Short mmCIF file of C-alpha atoms in Angstrom, two decimals:
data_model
loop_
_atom_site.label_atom_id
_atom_site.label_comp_id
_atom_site.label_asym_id
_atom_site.label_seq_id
_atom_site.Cartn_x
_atom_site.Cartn_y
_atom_site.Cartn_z
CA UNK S 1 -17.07 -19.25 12.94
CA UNK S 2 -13.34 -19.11 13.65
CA UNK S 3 -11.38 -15.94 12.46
CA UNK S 4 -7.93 -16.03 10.71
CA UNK S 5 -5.81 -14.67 12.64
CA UNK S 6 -4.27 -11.03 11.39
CA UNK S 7 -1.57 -8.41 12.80
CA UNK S 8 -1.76 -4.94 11.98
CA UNK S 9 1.36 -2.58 11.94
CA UNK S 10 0.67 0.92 12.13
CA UNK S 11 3.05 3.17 11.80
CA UNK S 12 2.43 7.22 13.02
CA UNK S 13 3.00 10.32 15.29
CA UNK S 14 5.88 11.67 12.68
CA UNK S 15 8.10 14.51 13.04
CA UNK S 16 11.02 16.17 12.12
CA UNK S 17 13.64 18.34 13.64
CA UNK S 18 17.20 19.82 13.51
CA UNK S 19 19.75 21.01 15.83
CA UNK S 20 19.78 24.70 14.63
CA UNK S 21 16.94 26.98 14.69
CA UNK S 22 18.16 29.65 13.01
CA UNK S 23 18.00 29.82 8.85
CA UNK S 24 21.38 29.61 7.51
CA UNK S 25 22.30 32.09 5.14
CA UNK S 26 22.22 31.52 1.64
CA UNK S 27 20.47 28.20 2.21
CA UNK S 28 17.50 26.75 -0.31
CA UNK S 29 14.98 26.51 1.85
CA UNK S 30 14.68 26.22 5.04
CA UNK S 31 12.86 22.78 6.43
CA UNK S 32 10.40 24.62 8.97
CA UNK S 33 8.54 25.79 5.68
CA UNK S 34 9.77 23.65 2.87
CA UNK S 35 7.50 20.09 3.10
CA UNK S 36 8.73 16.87 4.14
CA UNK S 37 7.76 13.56 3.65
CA UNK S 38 9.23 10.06 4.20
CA UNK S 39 8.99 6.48 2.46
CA UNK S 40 7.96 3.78 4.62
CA UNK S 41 9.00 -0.32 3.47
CA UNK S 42 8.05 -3.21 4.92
CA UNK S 43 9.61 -5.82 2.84
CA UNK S 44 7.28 -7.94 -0.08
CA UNK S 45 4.81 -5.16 0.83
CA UNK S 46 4.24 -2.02 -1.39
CA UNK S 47 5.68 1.14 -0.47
CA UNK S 48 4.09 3.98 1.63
CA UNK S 49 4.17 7.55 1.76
CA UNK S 50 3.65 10.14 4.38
CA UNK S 51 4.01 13.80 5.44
CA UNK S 52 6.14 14.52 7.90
CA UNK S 53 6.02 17.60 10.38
CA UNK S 54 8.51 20.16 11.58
CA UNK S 55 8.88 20.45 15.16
CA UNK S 56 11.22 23.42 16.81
CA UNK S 57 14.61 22.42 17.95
CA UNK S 58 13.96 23.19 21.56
CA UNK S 59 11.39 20.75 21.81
CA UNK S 60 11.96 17.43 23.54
CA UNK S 61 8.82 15.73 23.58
CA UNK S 62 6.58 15.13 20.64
CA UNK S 63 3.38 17.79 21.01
CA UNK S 64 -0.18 16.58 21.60
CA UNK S 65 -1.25 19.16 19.34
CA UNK S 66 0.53 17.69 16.24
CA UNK S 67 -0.75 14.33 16.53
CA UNK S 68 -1.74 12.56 13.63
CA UNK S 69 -3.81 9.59 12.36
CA UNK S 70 -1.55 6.94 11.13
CA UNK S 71 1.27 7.44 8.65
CA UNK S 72 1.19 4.05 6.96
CA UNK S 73 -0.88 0.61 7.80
CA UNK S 74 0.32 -2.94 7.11
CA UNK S 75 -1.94 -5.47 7.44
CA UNK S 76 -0.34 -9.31 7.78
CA UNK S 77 -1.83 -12.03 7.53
CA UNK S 78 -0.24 -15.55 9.10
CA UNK S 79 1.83 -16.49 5.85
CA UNK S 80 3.05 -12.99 5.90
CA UNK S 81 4.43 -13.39 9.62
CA UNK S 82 5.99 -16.60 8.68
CA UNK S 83 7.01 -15.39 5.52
CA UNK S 84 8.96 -12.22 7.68
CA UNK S 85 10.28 -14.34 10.58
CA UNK S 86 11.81 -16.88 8.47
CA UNK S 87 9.32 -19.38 9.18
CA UNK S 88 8.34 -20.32 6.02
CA UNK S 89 11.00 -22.12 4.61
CA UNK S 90 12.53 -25.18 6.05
CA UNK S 91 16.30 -24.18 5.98
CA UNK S 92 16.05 -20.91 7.24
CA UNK S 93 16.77 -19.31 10.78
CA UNK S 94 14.32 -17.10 12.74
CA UNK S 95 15.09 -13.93 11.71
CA UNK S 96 14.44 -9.69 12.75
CA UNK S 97 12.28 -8.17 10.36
CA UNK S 98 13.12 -4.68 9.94
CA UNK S 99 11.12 -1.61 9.31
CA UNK S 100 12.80 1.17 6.92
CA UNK S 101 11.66 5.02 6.07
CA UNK S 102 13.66 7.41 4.04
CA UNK S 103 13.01 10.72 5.17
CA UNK S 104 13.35 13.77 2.31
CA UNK S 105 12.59 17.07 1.58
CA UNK S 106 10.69 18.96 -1.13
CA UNK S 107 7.65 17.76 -2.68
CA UNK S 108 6.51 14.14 -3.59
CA UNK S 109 6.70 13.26 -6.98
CA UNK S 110 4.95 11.10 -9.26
CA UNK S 111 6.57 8.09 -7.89
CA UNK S 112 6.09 8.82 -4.12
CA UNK S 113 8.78 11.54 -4.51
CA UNK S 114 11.67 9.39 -4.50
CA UNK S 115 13.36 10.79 -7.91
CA UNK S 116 12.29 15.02 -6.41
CA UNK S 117 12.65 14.92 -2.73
CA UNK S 118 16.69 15.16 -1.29
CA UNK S 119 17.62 12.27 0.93
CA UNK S 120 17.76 13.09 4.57
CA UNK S 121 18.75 10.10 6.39
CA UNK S 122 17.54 6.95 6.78
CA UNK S 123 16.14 5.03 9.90
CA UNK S 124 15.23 0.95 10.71
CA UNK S 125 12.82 -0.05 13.46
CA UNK S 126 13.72 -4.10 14.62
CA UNK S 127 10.04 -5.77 14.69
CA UNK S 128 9.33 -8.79 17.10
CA UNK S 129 5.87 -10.10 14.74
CA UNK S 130 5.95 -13.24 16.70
CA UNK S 131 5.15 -11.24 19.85
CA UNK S 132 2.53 -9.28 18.30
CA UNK S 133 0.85 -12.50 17.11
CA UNK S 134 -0.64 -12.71 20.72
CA UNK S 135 -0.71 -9.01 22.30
CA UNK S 136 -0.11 -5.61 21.60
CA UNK S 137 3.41 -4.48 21.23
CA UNK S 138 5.22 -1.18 20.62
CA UNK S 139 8.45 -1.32 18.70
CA UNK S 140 9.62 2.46 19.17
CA UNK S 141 7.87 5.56 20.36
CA UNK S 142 9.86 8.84 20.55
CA UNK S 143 12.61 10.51 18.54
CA UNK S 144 15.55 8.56 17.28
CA UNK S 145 18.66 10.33 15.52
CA UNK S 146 18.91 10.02 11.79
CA UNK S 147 22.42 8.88 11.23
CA UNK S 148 25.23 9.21 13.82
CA UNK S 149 24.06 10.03 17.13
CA UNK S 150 25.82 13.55 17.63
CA UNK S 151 24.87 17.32 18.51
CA UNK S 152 24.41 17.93 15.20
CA UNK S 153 22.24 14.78 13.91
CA UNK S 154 18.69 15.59 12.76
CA UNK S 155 16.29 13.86 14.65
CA UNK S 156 13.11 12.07 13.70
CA UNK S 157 9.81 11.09 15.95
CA UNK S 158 7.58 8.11 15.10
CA UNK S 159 5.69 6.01 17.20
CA UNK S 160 5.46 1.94 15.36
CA UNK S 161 3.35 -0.79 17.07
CA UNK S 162 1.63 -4.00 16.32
CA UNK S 163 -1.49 -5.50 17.60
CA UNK S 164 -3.71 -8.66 16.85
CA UNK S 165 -6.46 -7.82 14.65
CA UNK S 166 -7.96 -11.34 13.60
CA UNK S 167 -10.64 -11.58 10.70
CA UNK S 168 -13.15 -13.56 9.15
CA UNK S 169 -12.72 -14.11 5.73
CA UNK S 170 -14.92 -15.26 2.90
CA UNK S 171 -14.83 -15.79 -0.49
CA UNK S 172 -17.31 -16.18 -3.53
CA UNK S 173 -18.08 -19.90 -5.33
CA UNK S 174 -17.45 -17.79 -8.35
CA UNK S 175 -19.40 -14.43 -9.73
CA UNK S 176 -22.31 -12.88 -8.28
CA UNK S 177 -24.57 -12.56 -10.83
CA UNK S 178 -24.60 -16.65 -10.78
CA UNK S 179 -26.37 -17.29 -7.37
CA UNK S 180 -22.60 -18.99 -6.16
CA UNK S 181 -22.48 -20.12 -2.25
CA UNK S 182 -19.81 -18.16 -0.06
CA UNK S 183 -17.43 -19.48 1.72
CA UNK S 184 -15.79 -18.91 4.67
CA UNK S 185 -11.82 -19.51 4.60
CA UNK S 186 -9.35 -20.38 7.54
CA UNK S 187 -6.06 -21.77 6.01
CA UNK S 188 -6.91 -24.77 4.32
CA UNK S 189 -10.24 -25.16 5.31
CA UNK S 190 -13.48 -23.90 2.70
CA UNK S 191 -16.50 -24.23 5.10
CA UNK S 192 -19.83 -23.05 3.48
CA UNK S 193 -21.90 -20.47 5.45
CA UNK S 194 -24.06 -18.86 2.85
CA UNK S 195 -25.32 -19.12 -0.53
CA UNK S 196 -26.79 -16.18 -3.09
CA UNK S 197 -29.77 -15.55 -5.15
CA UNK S 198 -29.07 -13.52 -7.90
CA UNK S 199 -32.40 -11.74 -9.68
CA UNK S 200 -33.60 -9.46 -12.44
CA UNK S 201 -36.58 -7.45 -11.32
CA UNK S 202 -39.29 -6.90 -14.31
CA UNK S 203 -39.09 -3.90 -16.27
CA UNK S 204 -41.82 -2.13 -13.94
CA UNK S 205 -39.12 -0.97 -10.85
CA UNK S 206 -41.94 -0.92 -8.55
CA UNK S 207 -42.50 -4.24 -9.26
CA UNK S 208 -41.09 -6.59 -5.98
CA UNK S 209 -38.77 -9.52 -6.48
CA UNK S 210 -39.52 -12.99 -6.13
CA UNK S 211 -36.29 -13.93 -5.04
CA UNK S 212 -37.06 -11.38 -1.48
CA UNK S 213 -38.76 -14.65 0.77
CA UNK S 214 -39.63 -11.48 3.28
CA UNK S 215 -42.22 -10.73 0.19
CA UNK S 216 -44.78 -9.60 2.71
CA UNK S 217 -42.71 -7.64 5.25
CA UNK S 218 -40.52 -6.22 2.12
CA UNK S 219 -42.92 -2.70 2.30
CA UNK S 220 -41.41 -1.64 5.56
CA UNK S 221 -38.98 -0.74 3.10
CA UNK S 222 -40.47 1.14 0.28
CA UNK S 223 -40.08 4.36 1.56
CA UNK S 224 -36.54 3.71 1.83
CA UNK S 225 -36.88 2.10 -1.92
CA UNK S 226 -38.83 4.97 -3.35
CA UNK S 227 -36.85 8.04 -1.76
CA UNK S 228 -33.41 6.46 -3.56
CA UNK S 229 -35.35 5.87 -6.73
CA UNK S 230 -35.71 9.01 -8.78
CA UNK S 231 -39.04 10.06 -10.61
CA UNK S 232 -37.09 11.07 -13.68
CA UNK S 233 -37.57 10.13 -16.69
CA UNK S 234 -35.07 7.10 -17.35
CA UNK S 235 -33.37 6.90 -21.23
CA UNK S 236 -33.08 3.45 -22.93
CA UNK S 237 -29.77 3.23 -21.98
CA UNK S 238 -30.53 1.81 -18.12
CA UNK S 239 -29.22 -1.12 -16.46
CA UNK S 240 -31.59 -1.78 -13.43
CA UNK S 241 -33.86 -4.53 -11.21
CA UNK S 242 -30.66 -6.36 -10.34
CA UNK S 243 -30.55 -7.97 -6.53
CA UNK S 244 -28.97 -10.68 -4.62
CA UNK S 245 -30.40 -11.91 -1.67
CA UNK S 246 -28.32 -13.90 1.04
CA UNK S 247 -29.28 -16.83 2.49
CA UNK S 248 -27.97 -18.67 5.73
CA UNK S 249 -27.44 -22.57 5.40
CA UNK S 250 -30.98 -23.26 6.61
CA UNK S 251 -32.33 -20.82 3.61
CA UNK S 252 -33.38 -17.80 5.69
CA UNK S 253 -32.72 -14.47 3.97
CA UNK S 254 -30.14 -12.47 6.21
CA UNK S 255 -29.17 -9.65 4.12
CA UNK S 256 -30.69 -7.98 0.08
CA UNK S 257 -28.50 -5.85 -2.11
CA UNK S 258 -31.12 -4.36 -4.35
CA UNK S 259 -30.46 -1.81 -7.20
CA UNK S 260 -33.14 0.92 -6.22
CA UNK S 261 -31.55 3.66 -8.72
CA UNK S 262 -31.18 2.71 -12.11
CA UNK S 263 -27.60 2.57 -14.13
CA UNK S 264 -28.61 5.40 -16.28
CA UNK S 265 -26.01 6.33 -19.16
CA UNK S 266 -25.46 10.28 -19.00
CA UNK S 267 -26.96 12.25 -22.36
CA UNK S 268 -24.93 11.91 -25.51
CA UNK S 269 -22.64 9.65 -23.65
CA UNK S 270 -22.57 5.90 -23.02
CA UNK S 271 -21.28 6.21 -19.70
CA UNK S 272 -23.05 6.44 -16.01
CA UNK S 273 -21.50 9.54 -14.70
CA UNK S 274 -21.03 11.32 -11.29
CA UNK S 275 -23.27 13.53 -11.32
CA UNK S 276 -26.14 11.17 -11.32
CA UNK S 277 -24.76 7.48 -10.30
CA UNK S 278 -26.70 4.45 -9.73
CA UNK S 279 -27.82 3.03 -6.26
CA UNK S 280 -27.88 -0.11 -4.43
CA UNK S 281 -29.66 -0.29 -0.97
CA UNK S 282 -28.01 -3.15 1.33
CA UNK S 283 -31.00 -4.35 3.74
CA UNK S 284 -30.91 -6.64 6.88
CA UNK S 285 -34.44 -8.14 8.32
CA UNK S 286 -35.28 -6.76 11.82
CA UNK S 287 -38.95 -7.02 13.53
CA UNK S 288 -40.30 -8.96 10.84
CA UNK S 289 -39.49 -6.37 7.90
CA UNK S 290 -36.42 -5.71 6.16
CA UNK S 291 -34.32 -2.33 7.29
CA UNK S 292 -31.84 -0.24 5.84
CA UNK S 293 -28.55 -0.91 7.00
CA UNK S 294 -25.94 0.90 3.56
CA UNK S 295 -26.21 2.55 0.90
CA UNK S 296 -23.82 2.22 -1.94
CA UNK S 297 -23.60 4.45 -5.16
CA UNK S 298 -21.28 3.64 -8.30
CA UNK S 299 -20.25 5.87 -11.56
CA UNK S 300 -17.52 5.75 -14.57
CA UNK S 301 -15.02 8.36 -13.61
CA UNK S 302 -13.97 10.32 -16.67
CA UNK S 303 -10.32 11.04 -17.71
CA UNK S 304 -7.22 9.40 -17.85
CA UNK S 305 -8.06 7.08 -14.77
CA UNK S 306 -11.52 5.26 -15.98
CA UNK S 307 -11.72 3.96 -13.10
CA UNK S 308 -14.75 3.15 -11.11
CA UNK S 309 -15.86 5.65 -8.47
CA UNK S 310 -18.08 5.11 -5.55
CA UNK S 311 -19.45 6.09 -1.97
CA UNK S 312 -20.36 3.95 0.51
CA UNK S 313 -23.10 5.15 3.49
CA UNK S 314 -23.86 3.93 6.90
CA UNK S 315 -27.54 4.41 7.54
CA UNK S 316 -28.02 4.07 11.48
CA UNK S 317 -31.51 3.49 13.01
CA UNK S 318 -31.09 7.09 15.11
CA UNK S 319 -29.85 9.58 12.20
CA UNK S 320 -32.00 11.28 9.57
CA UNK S 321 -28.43 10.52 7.00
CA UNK S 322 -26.21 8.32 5.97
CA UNK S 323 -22.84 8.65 7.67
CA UNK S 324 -20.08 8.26 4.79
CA UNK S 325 -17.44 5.54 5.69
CA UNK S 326 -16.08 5.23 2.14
CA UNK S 327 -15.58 7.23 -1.10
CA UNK S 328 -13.39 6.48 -3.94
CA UNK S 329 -12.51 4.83 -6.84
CA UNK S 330 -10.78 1.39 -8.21
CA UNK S 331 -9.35 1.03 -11.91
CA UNK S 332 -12.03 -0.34 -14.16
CA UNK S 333 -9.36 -2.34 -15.95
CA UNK S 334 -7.62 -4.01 -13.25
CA UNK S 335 -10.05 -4.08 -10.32
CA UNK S 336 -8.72 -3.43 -7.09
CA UNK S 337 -9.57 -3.31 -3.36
CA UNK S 338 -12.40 -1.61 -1.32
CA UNK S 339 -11.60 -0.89 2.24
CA UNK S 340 -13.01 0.51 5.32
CA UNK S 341 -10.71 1.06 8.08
CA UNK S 342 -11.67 3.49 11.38
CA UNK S 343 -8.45 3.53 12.32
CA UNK S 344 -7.52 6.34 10.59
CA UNK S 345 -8.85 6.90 6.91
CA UNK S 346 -11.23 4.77 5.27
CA UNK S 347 -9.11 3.32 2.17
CA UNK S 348 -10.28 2.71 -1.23
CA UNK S 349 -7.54 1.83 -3.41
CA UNK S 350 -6.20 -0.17 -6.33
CA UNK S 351 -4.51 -3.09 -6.29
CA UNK S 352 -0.81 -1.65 -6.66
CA UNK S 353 -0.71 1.65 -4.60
CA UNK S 354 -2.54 1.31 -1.47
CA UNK S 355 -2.37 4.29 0.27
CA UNK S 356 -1.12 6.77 -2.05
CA UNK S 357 -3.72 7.97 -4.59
CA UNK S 358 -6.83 6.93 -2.86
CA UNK S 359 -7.81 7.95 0.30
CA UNK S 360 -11.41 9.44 1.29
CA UNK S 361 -10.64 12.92 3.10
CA UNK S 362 -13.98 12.96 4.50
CA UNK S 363 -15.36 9.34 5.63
CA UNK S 364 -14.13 8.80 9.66
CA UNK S 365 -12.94 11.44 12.64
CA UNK S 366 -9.36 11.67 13.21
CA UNK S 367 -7.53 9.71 15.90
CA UNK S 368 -6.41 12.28 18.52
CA UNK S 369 -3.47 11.30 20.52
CA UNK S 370 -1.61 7.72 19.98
CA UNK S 371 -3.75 6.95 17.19
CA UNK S 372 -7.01 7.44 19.41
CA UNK S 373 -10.50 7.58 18.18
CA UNK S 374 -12.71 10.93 18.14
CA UNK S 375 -16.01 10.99 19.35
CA UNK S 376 -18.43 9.77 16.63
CA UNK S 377 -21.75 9.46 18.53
CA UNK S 378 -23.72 7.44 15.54
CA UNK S 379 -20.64 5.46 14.56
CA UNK S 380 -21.22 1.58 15.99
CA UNK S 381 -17.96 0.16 13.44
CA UNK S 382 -14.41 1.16 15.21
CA UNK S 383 -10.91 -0.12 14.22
CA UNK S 384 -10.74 -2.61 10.49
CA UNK S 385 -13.96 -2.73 9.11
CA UNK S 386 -14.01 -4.55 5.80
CA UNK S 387 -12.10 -5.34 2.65
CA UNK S 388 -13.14 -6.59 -0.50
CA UNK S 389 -11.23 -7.61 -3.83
CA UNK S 390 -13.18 -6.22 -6.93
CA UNK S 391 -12.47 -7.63 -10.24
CA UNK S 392 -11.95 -5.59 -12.93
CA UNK S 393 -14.26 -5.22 -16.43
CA UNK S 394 -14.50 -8.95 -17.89
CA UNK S 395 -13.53 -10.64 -14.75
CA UNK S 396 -15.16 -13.37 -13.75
CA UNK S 397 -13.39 -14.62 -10.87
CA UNK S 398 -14.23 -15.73 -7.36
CA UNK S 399 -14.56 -11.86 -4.81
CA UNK S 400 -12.76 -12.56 -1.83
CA UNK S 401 -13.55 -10.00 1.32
CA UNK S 402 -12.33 -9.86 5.02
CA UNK S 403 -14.43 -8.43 7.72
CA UNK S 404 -13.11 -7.29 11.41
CA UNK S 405 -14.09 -9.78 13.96
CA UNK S 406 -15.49 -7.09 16.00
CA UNK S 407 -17.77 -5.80 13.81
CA UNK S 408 -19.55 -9.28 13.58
CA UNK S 409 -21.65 -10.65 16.14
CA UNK S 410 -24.47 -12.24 14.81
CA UNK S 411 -24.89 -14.24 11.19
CA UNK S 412 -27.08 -10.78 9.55
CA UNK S 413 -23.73 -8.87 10.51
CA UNK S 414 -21.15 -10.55 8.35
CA UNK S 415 -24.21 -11.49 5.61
CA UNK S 416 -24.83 -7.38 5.25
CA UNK S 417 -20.96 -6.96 4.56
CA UNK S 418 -21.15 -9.91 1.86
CA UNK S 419 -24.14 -8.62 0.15
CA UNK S 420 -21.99 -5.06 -0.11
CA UNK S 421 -19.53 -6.99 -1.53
CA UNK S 422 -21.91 -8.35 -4.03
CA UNK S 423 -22.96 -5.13 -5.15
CA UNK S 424 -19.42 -3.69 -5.38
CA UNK S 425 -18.72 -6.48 -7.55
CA UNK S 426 -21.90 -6.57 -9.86
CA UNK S 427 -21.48 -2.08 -9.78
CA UNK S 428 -18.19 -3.05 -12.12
CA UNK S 429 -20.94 -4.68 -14.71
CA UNK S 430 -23.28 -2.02 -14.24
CA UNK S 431 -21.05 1.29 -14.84
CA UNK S 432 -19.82 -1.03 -17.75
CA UNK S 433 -19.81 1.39 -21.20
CA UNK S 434 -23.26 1.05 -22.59
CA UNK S 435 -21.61 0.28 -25.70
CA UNK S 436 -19.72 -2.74 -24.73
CA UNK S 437 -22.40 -5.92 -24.20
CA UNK S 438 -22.95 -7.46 -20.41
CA UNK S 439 -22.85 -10.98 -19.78
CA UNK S 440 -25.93 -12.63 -20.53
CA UNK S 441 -26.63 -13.75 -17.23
CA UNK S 442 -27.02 -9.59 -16.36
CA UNK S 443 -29.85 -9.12 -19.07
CA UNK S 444 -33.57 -9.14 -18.96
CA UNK S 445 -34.84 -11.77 -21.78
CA UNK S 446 -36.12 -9.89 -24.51
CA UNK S 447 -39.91 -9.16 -24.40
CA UNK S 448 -41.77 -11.60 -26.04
CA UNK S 449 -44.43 -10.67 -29.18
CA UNK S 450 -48.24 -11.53 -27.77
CA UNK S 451 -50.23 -12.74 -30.83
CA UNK S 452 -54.01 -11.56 -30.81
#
């Protein structure tokens, strides 16, 4: 499998700082304990917000100490680079694409602060994308004056860089739930490399699927299976037994996403709620059985945001609990995109603000340093991850999803990231509102009469 190839811009390391240290009198508020934030633009991309620090005057390097994960993350892909350098079109000349951020003060408002904060200055950072289409470059690191370079010019620290992050990327024959093959995409080309079985479990949920060819190896499982699924009593309002299995072009199962908790709707409500979600368990065979390799669980947030919420967990062989990589939530409406990123935050987000109201405060270690990684002894995913494209209630399109080229090196690791996929998708259906009808291919048959 060939990847596409991919540069990521990562912007980070922010600061602020002025030429006088003492407050002036009668001023509003002083900048060492008023916040400060700046806007970040990349052009045809959405913008990006980000905190900035204050840093005393007498300092003239950037401090260790205040090092931060990354500000603001672009990821391009090669019609964005050409698109940027001017190589897209015919009759234009290679051109600079330039960086901008608009640094204020006071608070962020409801749309990224730009109509509350008061204009500081304004900085560009010159990007050379076509060198970063081969290596890793750094465009600036250190301060740079905001404005006219004098005495009395307020001066802003940022380190901005570029480096080759390539990508396999796949996409969906069409919606889960209707066994389509998946593709994998590079440019033009639509080369098959797996297909799905979509199946409906009987009623009984300790009842094994048909569509698991690992049938007789599936038990090295069941623990797993019967520790996720709860011994409560389960209402009539339940939407469970639904798995897809992935197959490899020769037909060997490389990867299950199997609903082990029931879609239960909350009492006197006709929603799945938070406080007791449904579950899929994402498998992988290994030594003849099939292990756990995620764990994904999906509710209806409540509120003005309906959207979707989940939590996605990392089960490694040597730890007695999941390790959480994502946690979020994407617009039931409108869909969105599901991303984890090691970088710096893992990123769930919808489709229009990517950074800004969804990030998961709790799901990777900080970078230290220039965007370094912390020690994360059970962690085996570093760097870009995975991204997937969730459609929203009533869509029936084709998922797309992206997965890091290093996290794949072996056909089970890029099937376990398509079967999450899967489930992401089908978890839309499932935390559906119990009074709104599923597509029929989601529903057991009705239970036929047996005449005596």
């Amino acid at each position: 499998m060939d990847p596409c190839p991919f540069v990521r811009l990562t912007v980070g390391n922010l600061a602020l700082k002025f030429p006088v240290a003492a407050k002036p009198a009668r001023a509003a508020v002083h900048p060492s304990s008023s916040p400060c934030y700046c806007t970040i633009k990349l052009k045809n991309f959405p913008l990006q917000s980000a905190v900035v620090s204050y840093v005393p005057p007498e300092s003239s390097t950037f401090p260790e100490a205040t090092s931060q994960a990354p500000a603001a993350t672009f990821h391009l892909t090669k019609p964005d680079l050409d698109r940027l350098t001017g190589k897209s079109s015919l009759f234009s000349t290679s051109k600079t694409p330039q960086l901008s951020i608009s640094v204020y003060s006071g608070r962020r408002g409801a749309t990224c602060g730009v109509s509350s904060g008061r204009l500081l200055g304004r900085i560009s950072v010159p990007l050379d994308l076509v060198t970063a289409e081969s290596k890793a470059a750094v465009f600036h690191n250190g301060w740079i004056s905001m404005g006219k370079e004098t005495k009395k010019s307020a001066q802003f620290h940022l380190n901005v860089r570029a480096e080759p992050d390539p990508r396999f990327v796949f996409q969906f024959d069409g919606s889960p739930e209707c066994s389509p093959q998946v593709f994998q995409i590079r440019g033009n080309i639509r080369q098959p490399v797996f297909t799905c079985k979509f199946s409906l479990r009987a009623a009984d949920r300790n009842q094994r699927s048909r569509s698991l060819p690992l049938e007789a190896s599936y038990s090295g499982a069941r623990g797993w299976l019967s520790s996720f699924g709860s011994e409560r009593e389960r209402p009539c309002k339940e939407r469970k037994g639904w798995s897809i299995t992935i197959h490899d072009l020769s037909g060997s199962p490389v990867a299950v996403a199997s609903m082990v908790t029931p879609f239960v709707a909350s009492p006197g409500s006709d929603r799945v709620s938070r406080s007791n979600p449904g579950c899929w368990l994402i498998l992988r065979p290994g030594d003849g059985t099939w292990k756990p390799w995620g764990r994904l669980e999906a509710w209806r947030e409540r509120g003005s945001a309906d959207g979707l919420g989940y939590r996605f967990e990392l089960i490694p062989d040597s730890a007695s609990a999941g390790i959480v990589l994502a946690e979020s939530n994407l617009s039931c409406s409108k869909g969105g995109k599901f991303v984890i990123d090691l970088n710096g935050n893992c990123v769930g987000s919808n489709a229009t603000t990517p950074r800004s109201t969804a990030t998961s405060p709790g799901c990777s270690p900080r970078g230290s340093g220039d965007f370094g990684y912390g020690l994360w002894p059970y962690c085996m995913y570093r760097g870009f991850v995975m991204s997937a494209m969730v459609q929203g209630e009533g869509g029936s399109g084709a998922p797309l999803m992206e997965v890091g080229v290093q996290q794949v090196n072996c056909t089970e690791d890029a099937a376990a990231f398509v079967a999450l996929s899967a489930a992401l998708d089908l978890s839309m259906d499932a935390c559906r509102l119990f009074s709104q009808k599923l597509r029929k291919e989601l529903c057991h048959p009705p239970p036929q009469d047996i005449l005596f």
